[in-house]
XYZ file of C-alpha atoms in Angstrom:
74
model
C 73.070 98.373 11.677
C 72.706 97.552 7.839
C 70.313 99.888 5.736
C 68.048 97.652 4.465
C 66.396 100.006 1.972
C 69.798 101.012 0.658
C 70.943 97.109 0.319
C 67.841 96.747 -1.456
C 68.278 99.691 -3.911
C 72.064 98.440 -4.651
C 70.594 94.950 -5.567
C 68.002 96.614 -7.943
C 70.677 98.664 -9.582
C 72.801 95.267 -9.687
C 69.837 92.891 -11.334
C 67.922 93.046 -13.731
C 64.943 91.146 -12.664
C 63.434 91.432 -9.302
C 62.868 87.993 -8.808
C 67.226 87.999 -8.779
C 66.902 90.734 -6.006
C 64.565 88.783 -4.109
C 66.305 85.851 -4.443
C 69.903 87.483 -3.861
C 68.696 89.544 -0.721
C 66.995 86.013 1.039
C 70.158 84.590 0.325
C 72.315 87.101 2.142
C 69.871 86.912 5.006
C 69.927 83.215 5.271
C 73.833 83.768 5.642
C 74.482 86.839 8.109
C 72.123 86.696 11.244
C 72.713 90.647 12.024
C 71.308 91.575 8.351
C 68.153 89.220 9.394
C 67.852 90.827 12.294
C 68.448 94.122 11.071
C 65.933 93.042 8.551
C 62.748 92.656 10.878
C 63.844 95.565 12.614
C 63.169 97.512 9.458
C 59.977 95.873 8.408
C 58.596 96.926 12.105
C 59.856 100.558 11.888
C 58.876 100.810 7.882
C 55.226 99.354 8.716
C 55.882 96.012 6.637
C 55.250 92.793 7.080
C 58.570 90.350 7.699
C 57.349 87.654 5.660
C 56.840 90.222 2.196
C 58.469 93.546 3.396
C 61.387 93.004 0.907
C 59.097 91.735 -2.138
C 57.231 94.927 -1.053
C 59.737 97.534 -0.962
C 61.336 96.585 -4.340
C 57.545 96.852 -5.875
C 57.344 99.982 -4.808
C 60.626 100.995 -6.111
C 59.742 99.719 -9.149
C 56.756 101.667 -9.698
C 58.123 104.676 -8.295
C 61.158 103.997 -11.375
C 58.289 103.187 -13.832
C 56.453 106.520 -13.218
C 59.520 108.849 -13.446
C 59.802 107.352 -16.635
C 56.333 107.680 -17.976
C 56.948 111.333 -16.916
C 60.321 111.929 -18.556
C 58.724 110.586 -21.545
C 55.591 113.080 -21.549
């Protein structure tokens, strides 16, 4: 079983713009079924929805990156 939320983490860490991860991860889904599947599998155990649970997930990342920089900075 792929770890979604860790696939997702490497792609932020690979892009700099989350509209590349979003793009990059729908394009690895479109291409391997078992990630897909793996995929909706984790948006019903994670409480998301299948059609944004990615988009989702990398927002929250991405405010949860934003405010442990805000408090480095203070």
């Amino acid at each position: 079983m792929n770890d979604i939320s860790e696939i997702l983490r490497a792609l932020l860490d690979q892009f700099a713009r989350t509209s590349e991860v979003e793009r990059e991860f729908a394009n690895m889904m479109n291409n391997d079924a078992q990630l897909k599947e793996d995929y909706y599998l984790w948006c019903e155990d994670m409480g998301y929805d299948s059609k944004t649970g990615y988009q989702d997930f990398i927002d929250e990342q991405m405010q949860d990156r934003d405010e442990f920089w805000e408090a480095m900075n203070e």
